[in-house]
Amino acid sequence: MSDYTPPKVWKWDAENGGKFAKTNRPIAGPTHDKDLPQGEHRWQLHSLATPNGVKVTVMFEELLEAGHDAEYDAWLIDIGKGDQFGSGFVDINPNSKIPALLDTKTGTRLFESGSILLHLATEYDAFLPQDPAMRAETLNWLFWQMGSAPYLGGGFGHFYAYAPEPMEYPINRFTMEAKRQLDVLDRQLAGREFIAGDQYTIADMAIAPWYGGVATGAVYNAAEFLQTDGYENVQRWAQQVMNRPAYLRGRMVNRSFGDPSEQLHERHSAADFDTQTQDKLAGSGN
């Protein structure tokens, strides 16, 4: 039993927030002036290869794989250093969360990963079915992911992997919800190749980095704890989606952790996958 009693008025203590105490705060706005870099392509992405960031880089790589003119510059935002609070980033995303995208052709700013996926799918008429029923089903699951993932990330993931100490009640509470959501997906995928039916869509791109990542152990290293091998339909779908060539490339972009050969901090052309990963840069002395 905890002996903690909430005070009548909560006060922020920047030193009492666990691993992310110095990158989270109860106010918005920039903390420092910093212009964002800009490359030569129409699309300027500022992100990090968390599940939310991977959704968008996978989308870009899938568009390119399908033959669309969707070249992009991807710039690393190091949230551990507070890059998301720089004035240039806040201008694109006032919520100071990755990913953030600027369309230099129209001057349009885009934030929230679901909004970015939907915008790009509409712009290129790709990965969003034209059939009204399939389109509605795709959007159902896209917005399901947007509403459900905070329980998986900020709820289960935070208390299981990042909280200063293990706490039974929140871990039990959010584990129950994580398993319920995995069961929702497993039932949806029974008899379906992809989330919305027989077509690969932005719904799959949105859901795989979170739920596929958890199911395969790539996110939070919690597959055994959650017994995810029991969700056979999710496992089959996750392996299929996450081994697509464009997905494998997309998950490398703006990645600053893990195997150096899978870290491409910045991406400005397809050739960067062969020459600019961290292992190659280290080997060249750069």
PDB file of C-alpha atoms in Angstrom:
ATOM      1  CA  MET A   1       0.000   0.000   0.000  1.00  0.00           C
ATOM      2  CA  SER A   2       1.249   3.468  -0.875  1.00  0.00           C
ATOM      3  CA  ASP A   3       1.213   6.137   1.807  1.00  0.00           C
ATOM      4  CA  TYR A   4       0.919   8.867  -0.823  1.00  0.00           C
ATOM      5  CA  THR A   5      -1.988  11.298  -0.469  1.00  0.00           C
ATOM      6  CA  PRO A   6      -2.569  13.806  -3.302  1.00  0.00           C
ATOM      7  CA  PRO A   7      -2.195  17.411  -2.129  1.00  0.00           C
ATOM      8  CA  LYS A   8      -5.054  19.863  -2.499  1.00  0.00           C
ATOM      9  CA  VAL A   9      -3.078  21.661  -5.218  1.00  0.00           C
ATOM     10  CA  TRP A  10      -0.577  19.817  -7.409  1.00  0.00           C
ATOM     11  CA  LYS A  11       2.831  21.408  -7.903  1.00  0.00           C
ATOM     12  CA  TRP A  12       5.347  20.455 -10.540  1.00  0.00           C
ATOM     13  CA  ASP A  13       8.610  18.972  -9.293  1.00  0.00           C
ATOM     14  CA  ALA A  14      10.962  18.582 -12.245  1.00  0.00           C
ATOM     15  CA  GLU A  15      13.195  16.258 -10.229  1.00  0.00           C
ATOM     16  CA  ASN A  16      10.450  13.800  -9.350  1.00  0.00           C
ATOM     17  CA  GLY A  17       9.313  12.457 -12.685  1.00  0.00           C
ATOM     18  CA  GLY A  18      11.416   9.404 -13.350  1.00  0.00           C
ATOM     19  CA  LYS A  19      13.353   8.808 -16.554  1.00  0.00           C
ATOM     20  CA  PHE A  20      11.609  11.549 -18.524  1.00  0.00           C
ATOM     21  CA  ALA A  21      11.465  14.202 -15.799  1.00  0.00           C
ATOM     22  CA  LYS A  22      13.612  16.644 -17.738  1.00  0.00           C
ATOM     23  CA  THR A  23      11.716  16.279 -21.032  1.00  0.00           C
ATOM     24  CA  ASN A  24       8.162  16.576 -19.725  1.00  0.00           C
ATOM     25  CA  ARG A  25       6.631  19.726 -18.299  1.00  0.00           C
ATOM     26  CA  PRO A  26       3.123  21.025 -17.585  1.00  0.00           C
ATOM     27  CA  ILE A  27       3.288  24.005 -19.955  1.00  0.00           C
ATOM     28  CA  ALA A  28       3.508  24.403 -23.729  1.00  0.00           C
ATOM     29  CA  GLY A  29       5.629  26.627 -25.927  1.00  0.00           C
ATOM     30  CA  PRO A  30       9.333  26.723 -26.806  1.00  0.00           C
ATOM     31  CA  THR A  31      12.135  26.690 -24.259  1.00  0.00           C
ATOM     32  CA  HIS A  32      14.785  27.965 -26.652  1.00  0.00           C
ATOM     33  CA  ASP A  33      15.252  29.484 -30.095  1.00  0.00           C
ATOM     34  CA  LYS A  34      16.351  27.004 -32.719  1.00  0.00           C
ATOM     35  CA  ASP A  35      15.659  27.062 -36.438  1.00  0.00           C
ATOM     36  CA  LEU A  36      14.961  23.766 -38.149  1.00  0.00           C
ATOM     37  CA  PRO A  37      17.176  22.599 -41.012  1.00  0.00           C
ATOM     38  CA  GLN A  38      15.633  22.285 -44.451  1.00  0.00           C
ATOM     39  CA  GLY A  39      16.630  20.019 -47.302  1.00  0.00           C
ATOM     40  CA  GLU A  40      15.846  20.056 -50.999  1.00  0.00           C
ATOM     41  CA  HIS A  41      12.686  17.957 -51.043  1.00  0.00           C
ATOM     42  CA  ARG A  42       9.061  19.013 -50.748  1.00  0.00           C
ATOM     43  CA  TRP A  43       8.488  17.076 -47.543  1.00  0.00           C
ATOM     44  CA  GLN A  44      10.509  17.971 -44.450  1.00  0.00           C
ATOM     45  CA  LEU A  45      10.048  15.469 -41.638  1.00  0.00           C
ATOM     46  CA  HIS A  46      11.299  16.124 -38.099  1.00  0.00           C
ATOM     47  CA  SER A  47      10.984  12.991 -36.027  1.00  0.00           C
ATOM     48  CA  LEU A  48      12.393  10.103 -34.010  1.00  0.00           C
ATOM     49  CA  ALA A  49      11.925   6.366 -34.598  1.00  0.00           C
ATOM     50  CA  THR A  50       9.476   5.758 -31.787  1.00  0.00           C
ATOM     51  CA  PRO A  51       6.337   3.867 -32.875  1.00  0.00           C
ATOM     52  CA  ASN A  52       4.631   7.156 -33.745  1.00  0.00           C
ATOM     53  CA  GLY A  53       7.581   8.282 -35.826  1.00  0.00           C
ATOM     54  CA  VAL A  54       7.947   4.924 -37.593  1.00  0.00           C
ATOM     55  CA  LYS A  55       4.379   5.159 -38.897  1.00  0.00           C
ATOM     56  CA  VAL A  56       5.292   8.157 -41.044  1.00  0.00           C
ATOM     57  CA  THR A  57       8.685   7.008 -42.321  1.00  0.00           C
ATOM     58  CA  VAL A  58       7.126   3.677 -43.287  1.00  0.00           C
ATOM     59  CA  MET A  59       4.419   5.587 -45.169  1.00  0.00           C
ATOM     60  CA  PHE A  60       7.012   7.580 -47.106  1.00  0.00           C
ATOM     61  CA  GLU A  61       9.024   4.470 -47.940  1.00  0.00           C
ATOM     62  CA  GLU A  62       5.862   2.636 -49.043  1.00  0.00           C
ATOM     63  CA  LEU A  63       4.917   5.564 -51.287  1.00  0.00           C
ATOM     64  CA  LEU A  64       8.371   5.544 -52.858  1.00  0.00           C
ATOM     65  CA  GLU A  65       8.262   1.759 -53.249  1.00  0.00           C
ATOM     66  CA  ALA A  66       4.942   2.139 -55.078  1.00  0.00           C
ATOM     67  CA  GLY A  67       6.467   4.618 -57.520  1.00  0.00           C
ATOM     68  CA  HIS A  68       5.125   7.896 -56.150  1.00  0.00           C
ATOM     69  CA  ASP A  69       7.123  11.119 -56.221  1.00  0.00           C
ATOM     70  CA  ALA A  70       7.342  11.335 -52.442  1.00  0.00           C
ATOM     71  CA  GLU A  71      10.995  12.016 -51.725  1.00  0.00           C
ATOM     72  CA  TYR A  72      11.564  13.518 -48.310  1.00  0.00           C
ATOM     73  CA  ASP A  73      14.197  14.831 -45.948  1.00  0.00           C
ATOM     74  CA  ALA A  74      14.066  13.321 -42.464  1.00  0.00           C
ATOM     75  CA  TRP A  75      15.766  15.153 -39.609  1.00  0.00           C
ATOM     76  CA  LEU A  76      16.388  13.681 -36.171  1.00  0.00           C
ATOM     77  CA  ILE A  77      14.616  15.209 -33.195  1.00  0.00           C
ATOM     78  CA  ASP A  78      16.344  14.069 -29.999  1.00  0.00           C
ATOM     79  CA  ILE A  79      13.587  14.278 -27.410  1.00  0.00           C
ATOM     80  CA  GLY A  80      16.040  13.352 -24.664  1.00  0.00           C
ATOM     81  CA  LYS A  81      17.858  16.624 -25.345  1.00  0.00           C
ATOM     82  CA  GLY A  82      14.660  18.656 -25.626  1.00  0.00           C
ATOM     83  CA  ASP A  83      14.824  19.283 -29.393  1.00  0.00           C
ATOM     84  CA  GLN A  84      11.022  19.165 -29.477  1.00  0.00           C
ATOM     85  CA  PHE A  85      10.912  22.396 -27.473  1.00  0.00           C
ATOM     86  CA  GLY A  86      12.939  24.412 -29.977  1.00  0.00           C
ATOM     87  CA  SER A  87      11.095  27.352 -31.508  1.00  0.00           C
ATOM     88  CA  GLY A  88      11.271  25.997 -35.060  1.00  0.00           C
ATOM     89  CA  PHE A  89       9.781  22.665 -34.070  1.00  0.00           C
ATOM     90  CA  VAL A  90       7.053  24.272 -31.974  1.00  0.00           C
ATOM     91  CA  ASP A  91       6.114  26.386 -35.000  1.00  0.00           C
ATOM     92  CA  ILE A  92       5.256  23.152 -36.826  1.00  0.00           C
ATOM     93  CA  ASN A  93       3.845  21.291 -33.850  1.00  0.00           C
ATOM     94  CA  PRO A  94       2.642  23.429 -30.921  1.00  0.00           C
ATOM     95  CA  ASN A  95       2.152  20.193 -28.987  1.00  0.00           C
ATOM     96  CA  SER A  96       5.939  19.509 -29.026  1.00  0.00           C
ATOM     97  CA  LYS A  97       5.575  15.846 -29.968  1.00  0.00           C
ATOM     98  CA  ILE A  98       7.082  13.925 -32.852  1.00  0.00           C
ATOM     99  CA  PRO A  99       6.463  13.495 -35.724  1.00  0.00           C
ATOM    100  CA  ALA A 100       6.067  16.887 -37.374  1.00  0.00           C
ATOM    101  CA  LEU A 101       5.997  17.438 -41.127  1.00  0.00           C
ATOM    102  CA  LEU A 102       6.273  20.546 -43.281  1.00  0.00           C
ATOM    103  CA  ASP A 103       5.029  20.644 -46.876  1.00  0.00           C
ATOM    104  CA  THR A 104       7.307  23.262 -48.439  1.00  0.00           C
ATOM    105  CA  LYS A 105       5.213  23.319 -51.620  1.00  0.00           C
ATOM    106  CA  THR A 106       2.127  24.664 -49.863  1.00  0.00           C
ATOM    107  CA  GLY A 107       3.531  25.822 -46.524  1.00  0.00           C
ATOM    108  CA  THR A 108       1.213  23.387 -44.744  1.00  0.00           C
ATOM    109  CA  ARG A 109       2.272  22.125 -41.333  1.00  0.00           C
ATOM    110  CA  LEU A 110       1.194  18.669 -40.244  1.00  0.00           C
ATOM    111  CA  PHE A 111       1.343  17.104 -36.814  1.00  0.00           C
ATOM    112  CA  GLU A 112      -0.195  14.035 -35.162  1.00  0.00           C
ATOM    113  CA  SER A 113       0.840  10.836 -36.931  1.00  0.00           C
ATOM    114  CA  GLY A 114      -2.711   9.886 -37.917  1.00  0.00           C
ATOM    115  CA  SER A 115      -3.255  13.265 -39.527  1.00  0.00           C
ATOM    116  CA  ILE A 116       0.000  12.938 -41.447  1.00  0.00           C
ATOM    117  CA  LEU A 117      -0.877   9.448 -42.697  1.00  0.00           C
ATOM    118  CA  LEU A 118      -4.316  10.559 -43.815  1.00  0.00           C
ATOM    119  CA  HIS A 119      -2.946  13.673 -45.529  1.00  0.00           C
ATOM    120  CA  LEU A 120      -0.299  11.728 -47.456  1.00  0.00           C
ATOM    121  CA  ALA A 121      -2.762   8.981 -48.397  1.00  0.00           C
ATOM    122  CA  THR A 122      -5.121  11.624 -49.776  1.00  0.00           C
ATOM    123  CA  GLU A 123      -2.351  13.572 -51.509  1.00  0.00           C
ATOM    124  CA  TYR A 124      -1.070  10.501 -53.361  1.00  0.00           C
ATOM    125  CA  ASP A 125      -4.338   8.536 -53.548  1.00  0.00           C
ATOM    126  CA  ALA A 126      -2.558   5.581 -51.995  1.00  0.00           C
ATOM    127  CA  PHE A 127      -3.104   3.095 -49.169  1.00  0.00           C
ATOM    128  CA  LEU A 128      -6.622   4.420 -48.551  1.00  0.00           C
ATOM    129  CA  PRO A 129      -9.299   2.413 -50.386  1.00  0.00           C
ATOM    130  CA  GLN A 130     -11.719   4.135 -52.732  1.00  0.00           C
ATOM    131  CA  ASP A 131     -14.532   1.746 -51.907  1.00  0.00           C
ATOM    132  CA  PRO A 132     -16.647   3.627 -49.335  1.00  0.00           C
ATOM    133  CA  ALA A 133     -17.063   0.673 -46.979  1.00  0.00           C
ATOM    134  CA  MET A 134     -13.352  -0.244 -47.065  1.00  0.00           C
ATOM    135  CA  ARG A 135     -12.383   3.398 -46.677  1.00  0.00           C
ATOM    136  CA  ALA A 136     -14.610   3.742 -43.622  1.00  0.00           C
ATOM    137  CA  GLU A 137     -13.199   0.540 -42.130  1.00  0.00           C
ATOM    138  CA  THR A 138      -9.643   1.780 -42.682  1.00  0.00           C
ATOM    139  CA  LEU A 139     -10.417   5.053 -40.937  1.00  0.00           C
ATOM    140  CA  ASN A 140     -12.186   3.211 -38.125  1.00  0.00           C
ATOM    141  CA  TRP A 141      -8.982   1.366 -37.336  1.00  0.00           C
ATOM    142  CA  LEU A 142      -6.705   4.335 -37.902  1.00  0.00           C
ATOM    143  CA  PHE A 143      -8.608   6.308 -35.288  1.00  0.00           C
ATOM    144  CA  TRP A 144      -8.907   3.238 -33.052  1.00  0.00           C
ATOM    145  CA  GLN A 145      -5.118   3.193 -32.940  1.00  0.00           C
ATOM    146  CA  MET A 146      -4.891   6.897 -32.187  1.00  0.00           C
ATOM    147  CA  GLY A 147      -7.298   6.545 -29.284  1.00  0.00           C
ATOM    148  CA  SER A 148      -6.016   3.231 -27.942  1.00  0.00           C
ATOM    149  CA  ALA A 149      -2.234   3.547 -28.131  1.00  0.00           C
ATOM    150  CA  PRO A 150      -1.939   6.051 -25.244  1.00  0.00           C
ATOM    151  CA  TYR A 151      -3.097   3.237 -22.950  1.00  0.00           C
ATOM    152  CA  LEU A 152      -0.430   0.993 -24.437  1.00  0.00           C
ATOM    153  CA  GLY A 153       2.373   3.572 -24.393  1.00  0.00           C
ATOM    154  CA  GLY A 154       1.688   6.108 -21.690  1.00  0.00           C
ATOM    155  CA  GLY A 155      -0.141   3.510 -19.634  1.00  0.00           C
ATOM    156  CA  PHE A 156       1.284  -0.005 -19.896  1.00  0.00           C
ATOM    157  CA  GLY A 157       4.645   0.920 -21.377  1.00  0.00           C
ATOM    158  CA  HIS A 158       5.330   3.700 -18.914  1.00  0.00           C
ATOM    159  CA  PHE A 159       4.548   1.750 -15.768  1.00  0.00           C
ATOM    160  CA  TYR A 160       6.038  -1.542 -16.988  1.00  0.00           C
ATOM    161  CA  ALA A 161       9.262  -0.189 -18.493  1.00  0.00           C
ATOM    162  CA  TYR A 162       9.947   3.377 -17.382  1.00  0.00           C
ATOM    163  CA  ALA A 163       8.422   4.229 -14.005  1.00  0.00           C
ATOM    164  CA  PRO A 164      10.970   4.854 -11.221  1.00  0.00           C
ATOM    165  CA  GLU A 165       9.789   1.720  -9.428  1.00  0.00           C
ATOM    166  CA  PRO A 166       7.326  -1.127 -10.141  1.00  0.00           C
ATOM    167  CA  MET A 167       3.792  -0.390  -8.959  1.00  0.00           C
ATOM    168  CA  GLU A 168       1.341  -3.271  -8.899  1.00  0.00           C
ATOM    169  CA  TYR A 169      -1.946  -1.440  -9.383  1.00  0.00           C
ATOM    170  CA  PRO A 170      -1.084   0.586 -12.521  1.00  0.00           C
ATOM    171  CA  ILE A 171       0.793  -2.353 -14.074  1.00  0.00           C
ATOM    172  CA  ASN A 172      -2.201  -4.618 -13.514  1.00  0.00           C
ATOM    173  CA  ARG A 173      -4.620  -1.967 -14.735  1.00  0.00           C
ATOM    174  CA  PHE A 174      -2.818  -1.227 -17.981  1.00  0.00           C
ATOM    175  CA  THR A 175      -1.755  -4.823 -18.626  1.00  0.00           C
ATOM    176  CA  MET A 176      -5.417  -5.782 -18.604  1.00  0.00           C
ATOM    177  CA  GLU A 177      -6.159  -3.038 -21.125  1.00  0.00           C
ATOM    178  CA  ALA A 178      -3.160  -3.906 -23.335  1.00  0.00           C
ATOM    179  CA  LYS A 179      -4.266  -7.536 -23.499  1.00  0.00           C
ATOM    180  CA  ARG A 180      -7.848  -6.517 -24.227  1.00  0.00           C
ATOM    181  CA  GLN A 181      -6.656  -4.388 -27.135  1.00  0.00           C
ATOM    182  CA  LEU A 182      -4.505  -7.213 -28.484  1.00  0.00           C
ATOM    183  CA  ASP A 183      -7.564  -9.464 -28.297  1.00  0.00           C
ATOM    184  CA  VAL A 184      -9.586  -6.867 -30.222  1.00  0.00           C
ATOM    185  CA  LEU A 185      -6.959  -6.970 -32.971  1.00  0.00           C
ATOM    186  CA  ASP A 186      -6.662 -10.729 -32.928  1.00  0.00           C
ATOM    187  CA  ARG A 187     -10.401 -11.112 -33.455  1.00  0.00           C
ATOM    188  CA  GLN A 188     -10.409  -8.488 -36.231  1.00  0.00           C
ATOM    189  CA  LEU A 189      -7.581 -10.261 -38.047  1.00  0.00           C
ATOM    190  CA  ALA A 190      -9.266 -13.667 -37.966  1.00  0.00           C
ATOM    191  CA  GLY A 191      -9.971 -14.437 -41.617  1.00  0.00           C
ATOM    192  CA  ARG A 192      -8.489 -11.124 -42.822  1.00  0.00           C
ATOM    193  CA  GLU A 193      -5.069 -10.598 -44.362  1.00  0.00           C
ATOM    194  CA  PHE A 194      -4.830  -7.011 -43.166  1.00  0.00           C
ATOM    195  CA  ILE A 195      -6.572  -4.860 -40.580  1.00  0.00           C
ATOM    196  CA  ALA A 196      -9.316  -3.489 -42.820  1.00  0.00           C
ATOM    197  CA  GLY A 197      -9.625  -6.500 -45.124  1.00  0.00           C
ATOM    198  CA  ASP A 198      -7.624  -7.676 -48.123  1.00  0.00           C
ATOM    199  CA  GLN A 199      -5.750  -4.410 -48.746  1.00  0.00           C
ATOM    200  CA  TYR A 200      -2.682  -3.044 -46.995  1.00  0.00           C
ATOM    201  CA  THR A 201      -3.596   0.434 -45.780  1.00  0.00           C
ATOM    202  CA  ILE A 202      -2.573   3.292 -43.526  1.00  0.00           C
ATOM    203  CA  ALA A 203      -4.388   1.441 -40.737  1.00  0.00           C
ATOM    204  CA  ASP A 204      -1.756  -1.314 -40.882  1.00  0.00           C
ATOM    205  CA  MET A 205       1.032   1.284 -40.963  1.00  0.00           C
ATOM    206  CA  ALA A 206      -0.392   2.985 -37.886  1.00  0.00           C
ATOM    207  CA  ILE A 207      -1.030  -0.140 -35.839  1.00  0.00           C
ATOM    208  CA  ALA A 208       2.027  -2.274 -36.629  1.00  0.00           C
ATOM    209  CA  PRO A 209       4.722  -0.126 -34.955  1.00  0.00           C
ATOM    210  CA  TRP A 210       2.767  -0.178 -31.688  1.00  0.00           C
ATOM    211  CA  TYR A 211       0.906  -3.480 -31.484  1.00  0.00           C
ATOM    212  CA  GLY A 212       3.086  -5.468 -33.841  1.00  0.00           C
ATOM    213  CA  GLY A 213       6.080  -4.142 -31.933  1.00  0.00           C
ATOM    214  CA  VAL A 214       4.645  -5.235 -28.603  1.00  0.00           C
ATOM    215  CA  ALA A 215       3.556  -8.615 -29.957  1.00  0.00           C
ATOM    216  CA  THR A 216       7.006  -9.415 -31.366  1.00  0.00           C
ATOM    217  CA  GLY A 217       8.910  -8.073 -28.360  1.00  0.00           C
ATOM    218  CA  ALA A 218      10.427  -5.115 -30.224  1.00  0.00           C
ATOM    219  CA  VAL A 219       8.588  -2.611 -28.005  1.00  0.00           C
ATOM    220  CA  TYR A 220       9.002  -2.728 -24.194  1.00  0.00           C
ATOM    221  CA  ASN A 221      10.443  -6.286 -24.330  1.00  0.00           C
ATOM    222  CA  ALA A 222       7.128  -7.421 -22.865  1.00  0.00           C
ATOM    223  CA  ALA A 223       6.044 -10.229 -25.199  1.00  0.00           C
ATOM    224  CA  GLU A 224       6.545 -12.953 -22.579  1.00  0.00           C
ATOM    225  CA  PHE A 225       4.909 -10.896 -19.833  1.00  0.00           C
ATOM    226  CA  LEU A 226       1.851 -10.280 -22.015  1.00  0.00           C
ATOM    227  CA  GLN A 227       1.895 -13.818 -23.478  1.00  0.00           C
ATOM    228  CA  THR A 228       1.603 -12.360 -26.951  1.00  0.00           C
ATOM    229  CA  ASP A 229       2.376 -15.677 -28.657  1.00  0.00           C
ATOM    230  CA  GLY A 230      -1.244 -16.566 -27.900  1.00  0.00           C
ATOM    231  CA  TYR A 231      -2.498 -13.903 -30.314  1.00  0.00           C
ATOM    232  CA  GLU A 232      -1.847 -15.998 -33.393  1.00  0.00           C
ATOM    233  CA  ASN A 233      -3.593 -13.741 -35.893  1.00  0.00           C
ATOM    234  CA  VAL A 234      -1.716 -10.688 -34.625  1.00  0.00           C
ATOM    235  CA  GLN A 235       1.572 -12.584 -34.846  1.00  0.00           C
ATOM    236  CA  ARG A 236       0.919 -13.696 -38.432  1.00  0.00           C
ATOM    237  CA  TRP A 237      -0.077 -10.173 -39.485  1.00  0.00           C
ATOM    238  CA  ALA A 238       2.810  -8.517 -37.635  1.00  0.00           C
ATOM    239  CA  GLN A 239       5.392 -10.734 -39.316  1.00  0.00           C
ATOM    240  CA  GLN A 240       3.839 -10.061 -42.718  1.00  0.00           C
ATOM    241  CA  VAL A 241       3.667  -6.287 -42.329  1.00  0.00           C
ATOM    242  CA  MET A 242       6.882  -5.687 -40.431  1.00  0.00           C
ATOM    243  CA  ASN A 243       8.990  -7.663 -42.925  1.00  0.00           C
ATOM    244  CA  ARG A 244       7.898  -5.616 -45.918  1.00  0.00           C
ATOM    245  CA  PRO A 245      10.993  -3.986 -47.501  1.00  0.00           C
ATOM    246  CA  ALA A 246       9.556  -0.480 -47.076  1.00  0.00           C
ATOM    247  CA  TYR A 247       8.725  -1.161 -43.437  1.00  0.00           C
ATOM    248  CA  LEU A 248      12.257  -2.398 -42.751  1.00  0.00           C
ATOM    249  CA  ARG A 249      13.665   0.772 -44.283  1.00  0.00           C
ATOM    250  CA  GLY A 250      11.168   3.049 -42.562  1.00  0.00           C
ATOM    251  CA  ARG A 251      11.962   1.741 -39.096  1.00  0.00           C
ATOM    252  CA  MET A 252      15.630   2.712 -39.589  1.00  0.00           C
ATOM    253  CA  VAL A 253      14.959   6.375 -40.345  1.00  0.00           C
ATOM    254  CA  ASN A 254      15.569   8.799 -37.449  1.00  0.00           C
ATOM    255  CA  ARG A 255      16.575   5.835 -35.293  1.00  0.00           C
ATOM    256  CA  SER A 256      19.169   6.773 -32.669  1.00  0.00           C
ATOM    257  CA  PHE A 257      19.196   3.616 -30.540  1.00  0.00           C
ATOM    258  CA  GLY A 258      19.868  -0.094 -30.912  1.00  0.00           C
ATOM    259  CA  ASP A 259      22.054  -1.738 -33.544  1.00  0.00           C
ATOM    260  CA  PRO A 260      24.195   0.937 -35.291  1.00  0.00           C
ATOM    261  CA  SER A 261      23.636  -0.794 -38.647  1.00  0.00           C
ATOM    262  CA  GLU A 262      19.916  -0.041 -38.270  1.00  0.00           C
ATOM    263  CA  GLN A 263      20.350   3.606 -37.312  1.00  0.00           C
ATOM    264  CA  LEU A 264      19.881   6.175 -40.064  1.00  0.00           C
ATOM    265  CA  HIS A 265      19.806   9.432 -38.118  1.00  0.00           C
ATOM    266  CA  GLU A 266      18.977  11.516 -41.188  1.00  0.00           C
ATOM    267  CA  ARG A 267      17.572  10.468 -44.534  1.00  0.00           C
ATOM    268  CA  HIS A 268      17.835  12.594 -47.664  1.00  0.00           C
ATOM    269  CA  SER A 269      17.927   9.982 -50.428  1.00  0.00           C
ATOM    270  CA  ALA A 270      17.511   6.249 -50.920  1.00  0.00           C
ATOM    271  CA  ALA A 271      21.290   5.904 -51.137  1.00  0.00           C
ATOM    272  CA  ASP A 272      21.607   6.908 -47.480  1.00  0.00           C
ATOM    273  CA  PHE A 273      20.527   3.422 -46.394  1.00  0.00           C
ATOM    274  CA  ASP A 274      23.712   2.064 -47.972  1.00  0.00           C
ATOM    275  CA  THR A 275      26.152   4.763 -46.913  1.00  0.00           C
ATOM    276  CA  GLN A 276      24.906   6.802 -43.938  1.00  0.00           C
ATOM    277  CA  THR A 277      23.935   4.309 -41.232  1.00  0.00           C
ATOM    278  CA  GLN A 278      25.835   4.750 -37.980  1.00  0.00           C
ATOM    279  CA  ASP A 279      28.015   1.685 -38.473  1.00  0.00           C
ATOM    280  CA  LYS A 280      29.111   2.979 -41.901  1.00  0.00           C
ATOM    281  CA  LEU A 281      29.785   6.475 -40.557  1.00  0.00           C
ATOM    282  CA  ALA A 282      31.799   5.069 -37.657  1.00  0.00           C
ATOM    283  CA  GLY A 283      33.815   2.934 -40.043  1.00  0.00           C
ATOM    284  CA  SER A 284      34.601   5.938 -42.211  1.00  0.00           C
ATOM    285  CA  GLY A 285      35.646   8.062 -39.247  1.00  0.00           C
ATOM    286  CA  ASN A 286      32.816  10.590 -39.682  1.00  0.00           C
TER     287      ASN A 286
END
